[in-house]
Amino acid sequence: MSIQSNIDEIRKRMADACQRSGRSIDSVQLIAVTKTLEPDTMLKAIEYGARVVGENKVQEILRKFDAIPSDVQWHLIGHLQTNKVRQILDYVVLIHSVDSVSLATEIQKRAEKSSRIVDILIEVNVAQEESKHGLKLGDVEPLLREIESMKNIRVCGLMTVAPFTDDPEDVRIYFKELKQLFDHLKGVKLENVKMEILSMGMTNDYEVAIEEGATLIRVGTGIFGERDYHL
Ligand SMILES: *Cc1c(COP(=O)(O)O)cnc(C)c1O
């Protein structure tokens, strides 16, 4: 399968999932997850219409950034260490993985220094898996209350990585729970928070995620095929 035909297939499935759930196709955006790929491979997806790429390592973004057209947007979808915040702010338009006061505080500090507003999502470990980053559902609102005093941060929504499973129906419940929290938070008045983005769904489970309300899906394998993620 070529990258082009993979993207065609995903777009079709996205449209079908939107239709099944009564959503408009423009309400969901595809992020091409390009971690471990070299720019020449990334460019094939970009030439075929990918406009947002997702990466999980700061160093990898810095290394590849100049080889990619400047109208492509970069999202950091992986864990961010506080000591890398300073390096990355110039390169990404959205950080999906904020899950602590200390990380938010560092982002605030660096953003204030360069007089910018940084858009972030809060990562939630809905299934409470030991191996994953992210807050418990109940810890999200307290973090948002801390961020109310951080004027250079704008929280745009929530992100989760669901447990890996053969049957995506197994993780529907986690997407539902995150959507419920998202809807609840939309109704809470909080400074520096505008709940608009729900980042959930990967190659295995993006159709279920769309049915449950995802507005961003992050797909790597489905576009580029299997690759070694243990880097
Ligand atoms: C790798 C990765 C993805 C994409 O996973 P695929 O199963 O290859 O689609 C999505 N989100 C995050 C946070 C990732 O690290």
Short mmCIF file of C-alpha atoms and ligand atoms in Angstrom, two decimals:
data_model
loop_
_atom_site.label_atom_id
_atom_site.label_comp_id
_atom_site.label_asym_id
_atom_site.label_seq_id
_atom_site.Cartn_x
_atom_site.Cartn_y
_atom_site.Cartn_z
CA MET A 1 0.00 0.00 0.00
CA SER A 2 1.26 3.48 -0.83
CA ILE A 3 1.11 6.46 1.49
CA GLN A 4 -1.37 8.07 -0.88
CA SER A 5 -3.77 5.15 -0.90
CA ASN A 6 -3.45 4.83 2.87
CA ILE A 7 -4.42 8.47 3.29
CA ASP A 8 -7.35 8.02 0.90
CA GLU A 9 -8.55 5.07 2.95
CA ILE A 10 -8.26 6.99 6.23
CA ARG A 11 -10.09 10.00 4.81
CA LYS A 12 -12.89 7.73 3.66
CA ARG A 13 -13.14 6.03 7.04
CA MET A 14 -13.07 9.39 8.80
CA ALA A 15 -15.95 10.57 6.61
CA ASP A 16 -17.90 7.38 7.31
CA ALA A 17 -17.36 7.68 11.06
CA CYS A 18 -18.49 11.32 10.93
CA GLN A 19 -21.57 10.35 9.01
CA ARG A 20 -22.44 7.52 11.42
CA SER A 21 -22.24 9.92 14.32
CA GLY A 22 -23.97 12.86 12.65
CA ARG A 23 -20.87 15.03 12.60
CA SER A 24 -19.53 17.23 9.85
CA ILE A 25 -16.34 15.99 8.18
CA ASP A 26 -14.59 19.32 8.90
CA SER A 27 -15.05 18.75 12.62
CA VAL A 28 -12.19 16.22 12.64
CA GLN A 29 -8.60 16.86 11.62
CA LEU A 30 -5.98 14.22 10.82
CA ILE A 31 -2.51 14.56 12.30
CA ALA A 32 0.12 12.53 10.43
CA VAL A 33 2.34 11.03 13.09
CA THR A 34 5.83 11.10 11.60
CA LYS A 35 8.04 10.00 14.48
CA THR A 36 11.07 7.96 13.35
CA LEU A 37 10.48 8.89 9.69
CA GLU A 38 12.93 10.81 7.59
CA PRO A 39 11.81 14.01 5.82
CA ASP A 40 11.71 12.37 2.37
CA THR A 41 9.00 10.00 3.59
CA MET A 42 7.19 12.75 5.48
CA LEU A 43 7.13 14.84 2.29
CA LYS A 44 5.13 12.18 0.48
CA ALA A 45 2.28 12.63 2.94
CA ILE A 46 2.70 16.40 2.92
CA GLU A 47 2.54 16.54 -0.87
CA TYR A 48 -0.65 14.52 -0.58
CA GLY A 49 -2.29 17.06 1.69
CA ALA A 50 -1.08 16.40 5.23
CA ARG A 51 -0.84 19.80 6.90
CA VAL A 52 -0.15 18.84 10.50
CA VAL A 53 2.55 16.45 11.65
CA GLY A 54 2.85 14.93 15.12
CA GLU A 55 6.13 14.01 16.77
CA ASN A 56 6.94 12.71 20.21
CA LYS A 57 10.51 13.88 20.66
CA VAL A 58 11.86 17.40 20.88
CA GLN A 59 15.24 16.48 19.38
CA GLU A 60 13.59 14.84 16.40
CA ILE A 61 11.52 17.93 15.62
CA LEU A 62 14.59 20.14 15.80
CA ARG A 63 16.53 17.80 13.54
CA LYS A 64 13.86 17.58 10.82
CA PHE A 65 12.25 21.01 11.03
CA ASP A 66 14.19 22.80 8.28
CA ALA A 67 13.64 20.00 5.77
CA ILE A 68 9.86 20.43 5.89
CA PRO A 69 7.90 23.25 4.17
CA SER A 70 7.20 26.08 6.57
CA ASP A 71 3.42 25.97 6.12
CA VAL A 72 3.30 22.54 7.77
CA GLN A 73 2.37 22.71 11.44
CA TRP A 74 4.13 20.62 14.07
CA HIS A 75 2.42 19.22 17.15
CA LEU A 76 4.31 17.70 20.05
CA ILE A 77 2.30 14.63 21.02
CA GLY A 78 4.81 12.84 23.27
CA HIS A 79 5.93 13.45 26.82
CA LEU A 80 7.74 16.75 27.36
CA GLN A 81 10.48 17.13 29.96
CA THR A 82 10.66 20.51 31.64
CA ASN A 83 14.29 20.95 30.59
CA LYS A 84 13.29 20.76 26.90
CA VAL A 85 10.53 23.38 27.04
CA ARG A 86 12.79 26.27 26.15
CA GLN A 87 14.06 24.52 23.02
CA ILE A 88 10.70 23.58 21.56
CA LEU A 89 8.42 26.58 21.89
CA ASP A 90 9.51 28.16 18.60
CA TYR A 91 8.75 25.04 16.62
CA VAL A 92 5.38 23.63 17.63
CA VAL A 93 1.91 25.16 17.47
CA LEU A 94 0.35 22.76 19.99
CA ILE A 95 1.70 20.68 22.87
CA HIS A 96 -0.63 17.72 23.54
CA SER A 97 1.06 16.35 26.62
CA VAL A 98 0.89 18.70 29.59
CA ASP A 99 0.16 16.69 32.72
CA SER A 100 1.70 18.50 35.69
CA VAL A 101 1.82 21.86 37.40
CA SER A 102 5.59 21.86 37.14
CA LEU A 103 5.52 21.45 33.36
CA ALA A 104 2.83 24.11 32.99
CA THR A 105 4.85 26.44 35.22
CA GLU A 106 7.94 26.01 33.06
CA ILE A 107 5.94 26.63 29.88
CA GLN A 108 4.46 29.76 31.45
CA LYS A 109 7.89 31.02 32.46
CA ARG A 110 9.42 30.50 29.00
CA ALA A 111 6.37 31.82 27.18
CA GLU A 112 6.30 34.96 29.27
CA LYS A 113 9.99 35.60 28.57
CA SER A 114 9.33 35.60 24.86
CA SER A 115 5.95 37.37 25.17
CA ARG A 116 3.91 34.67 23.55
CA ILE A 117 0.84 32.60 24.28
CA VAL A 118 1.42 28.84 24.10
CA ASP A 119 -1.43 26.53 23.15
CA ILE A 120 -1.56 23.26 25.05
CA LEU A 121 -3.75 20.24 25.71
CA ILE A 122 -3.94 18.39 29.00
CA GLU A 123 -3.00 14.72 28.67
CA VAL A 124 -5.34 12.39 30.52
CA ASN A 125 -4.57 8.76 31.36
CA VAL A 126 -8.22 7.79 31.36
CA ALA A 127 -7.60 4.07 31.85
CA GLN A 128 -4.97 4.80 34.55
CA GLU A 129 -2.34 2.58 32.95
CA GLU A 130 0.90 2.46 34.93
CA SER A 131 3.00 2.70 31.79
CA LYS A 132 1.46 5.92 30.50
CA HIS A 133 1.76 9.59 31.20
CA GLY A 134 -1.25 11.74 31.88
CA LEU A 135 -3.50 12.82 34.72
CA LYS A 136 -6.44 10.99 36.21
CA LEU A 137 -9.77 12.40 35.08
CA GLY A 138 -10.34 13.87 38.53
CA ASP A 139 -7.03 15.72 38.54
CA VAL A 140 -7.66 17.72 35.37
CA GLU A 141 -9.87 20.44 36.83
CA PRO A 142 -7.47 21.12 39.74
CA LEU A 143 -4.62 21.58 37.22
CA LEU A 144 -6.79 23.96 35.18
CA ARG A 145 -7.36 25.98 38.35
CA GLU A 146 -3.58 26.32 38.76
CA ILE A 147 -3.24 27.39 35.13
CA GLU A 148 -5.80 30.17 35.68
CA SER A 149 -2.93 32.32 36.93
CA MET A 150 -0.65 31.47 33.99
CA LYS A 151 -1.44 34.19 31.50
CA ASN A 152 0.83 32.95 28.73
CA ILE A 153 -0.82 29.54 28.48
CA ARG A 154 -4.02 28.77 26.65
CA VAL A 155 -5.52 25.35 27.34
CA CYS A 156 -7.32 24.34 24.15
CA GLY A 157 -8.56 20.92 25.18
CA LEU A 158 -7.74 17.38 26.25
CA MET A 159 -5.72 14.48 24.86
CA THR A 160 -5.54 10.77 25.63
CA VAL A 161 -3.75 7.66 24.45
CA ALA A 162 -6.09 4.71 24.93
CA PRO A 163 -4.83 1.27 25.97
CA PHE A 164 -3.61 -0.90 23.13
CA THR A 165 -6.18 -3.51 22.22
CA ASP A 166 -7.15 -5.71 19.28
CA ASP A 167 -10.77 -4.66 19.48
CA PRO A 168 -11.28 -0.88 19.45
CA GLU A 169 -14.69 -1.35 21.05
CA ASP A 170 -12.78 -2.13 24.27
CA VAL A 171 -11.59 1.47 24.51
CA ARG A 172 -14.83 3.23 23.55
CA ILE A 173 -15.58 3.68 27.24
CA TYR A 174 -12.37 5.71 27.78
CA PHE A 175 -13.16 8.02 24.88
CA LYS A 176 -16.68 8.46 26.25
CA GLU A 177 -15.33 9.35 29.70
CA LEU A 178 -12.92 11.90 28.28
CA LYS A 179 -15.68 13.47 26.17
CA GLN A 180 -17.86 13.76 29.27
CA LEU A 181 -15.10 15.59 31.12
CA PHE A 182 -14.52 17.79 28.05
CA ASP A 183 -18.20 18.74 27.90
CA HIS A 184 -18.29 19.38 31.64
CA LEU A 185 -15.23 21.64 31.47
CA LYS A 186 -16.72 23.60 28.59
CA GLY A 187 -19.36 24.71 31.02
CA VAL A 188 -16.94 25.74 33.78
CA LYS A 189 -15.67 29.27 33.72
CA LEU A 190 -11.87 29.14 33.87
CA GLU A 191 -9.28 31.74 32.88
CA ASN A 192 -6.89 30.72 30.09
CA VAL A 193 -9.03 27.74 29.12
CA LYS A 194 -11.04 27.32 25.95
CA MET A 195 -12.14 23.72 25.52
CA GLU A 196 -12.25 23.11 21.76
CA ILE A 197 -9.90 20.26 20.95
CA LEU A 198 -10.32 16.62 21.86
CA SER A 199 -7.22 14.74 20.68
CA MET A 200 -7.97 11.02 20.75
CA GLY A 201 -7.75 8.09 18.36
CA MET A 202 -4.77 6.42 16.69
CA THR A 203 -4.46 3.87 13.87
CA ASN A 204 -6.26 1.17 15.80
CA ASP A 205 -9.09 3.13 17.26
CA TYR A 206 -9.64 6.42 15.42
CA GLU A 207 -13.06 5.51 14.05
CA VAL A 208 -14.40 4.79 17.53
CA ALA A 209 -12.72 7.98 18.78
CA ILE A 210 -14.46 10.03 16.08
CA GLU A 211 -17.79 8.45 16.96
CA GLU A 212 -17.17 9.54 20.55
CA GLY A 213 -16.27 13.12 19.66
CA ALA A 214 -12.57 13.35 18.75
CA THR A 215 -11.64 16.55 16.90
CA LEU A 216 -8.01 15.56 16.25
CA ILE A 217 -6.88 12.04 15.45
CA ARG A 218 -3.21 11.06 15.48
CA VAL A 219 -2.38 8.41 12.89
CA GLY A 220 1.07 7.02 12.15
CA THR A 221 1.01 3.34 11.21
CA GLY A 222 -2.17 3.70 9.19
CA ILE A 223 -0.44 6.18 6.88
CA PHE A 224 3.19 5.07 6.84
CA GLY A 225 2.98 1.38 7.71
CA GLU A 226 4.62 -0.47 10.58
CA ARG A 227 7.88 0.92 11.91
CA ASP A 228 10.07 0.53 14.93
CA TYR A 229 8.74 2.71 17.70
CA HIS A 230 11.19 1.54 20.34
CA LEU A 231 13.57 4.38 19.68
C1 LIG B 1 2.94 7.01 17.95
C2 LIG B 1 1.80 7.78 18.47
C3 LIG B 1 0.60 7.87 17.74
C4 LIG B 1 0.35 7.14 16.44
O1 LIG B 1 0.23 5.78 16.66
P1 LIG B 1 -0.18 4.77 15.46
O2 LIG B 1 -0.70 3.59 16.17
O3 LIG B 1 1.07 4.50 14.71
O4 LIG B 1 -1.21 5.45 14.64
C5 LIG B 1 -0.41 8.67 18.27
N1 LIG B 1 -0.26 9.33 19.43
C6 LIG B 1 0.87 9.26 20.16
C7 LIG B 1 0.97 10.02 21.43
C8 LIG B 1 1.93 8.49 19.70
O5 LIG B 1 3.06 8.43 20.43
#
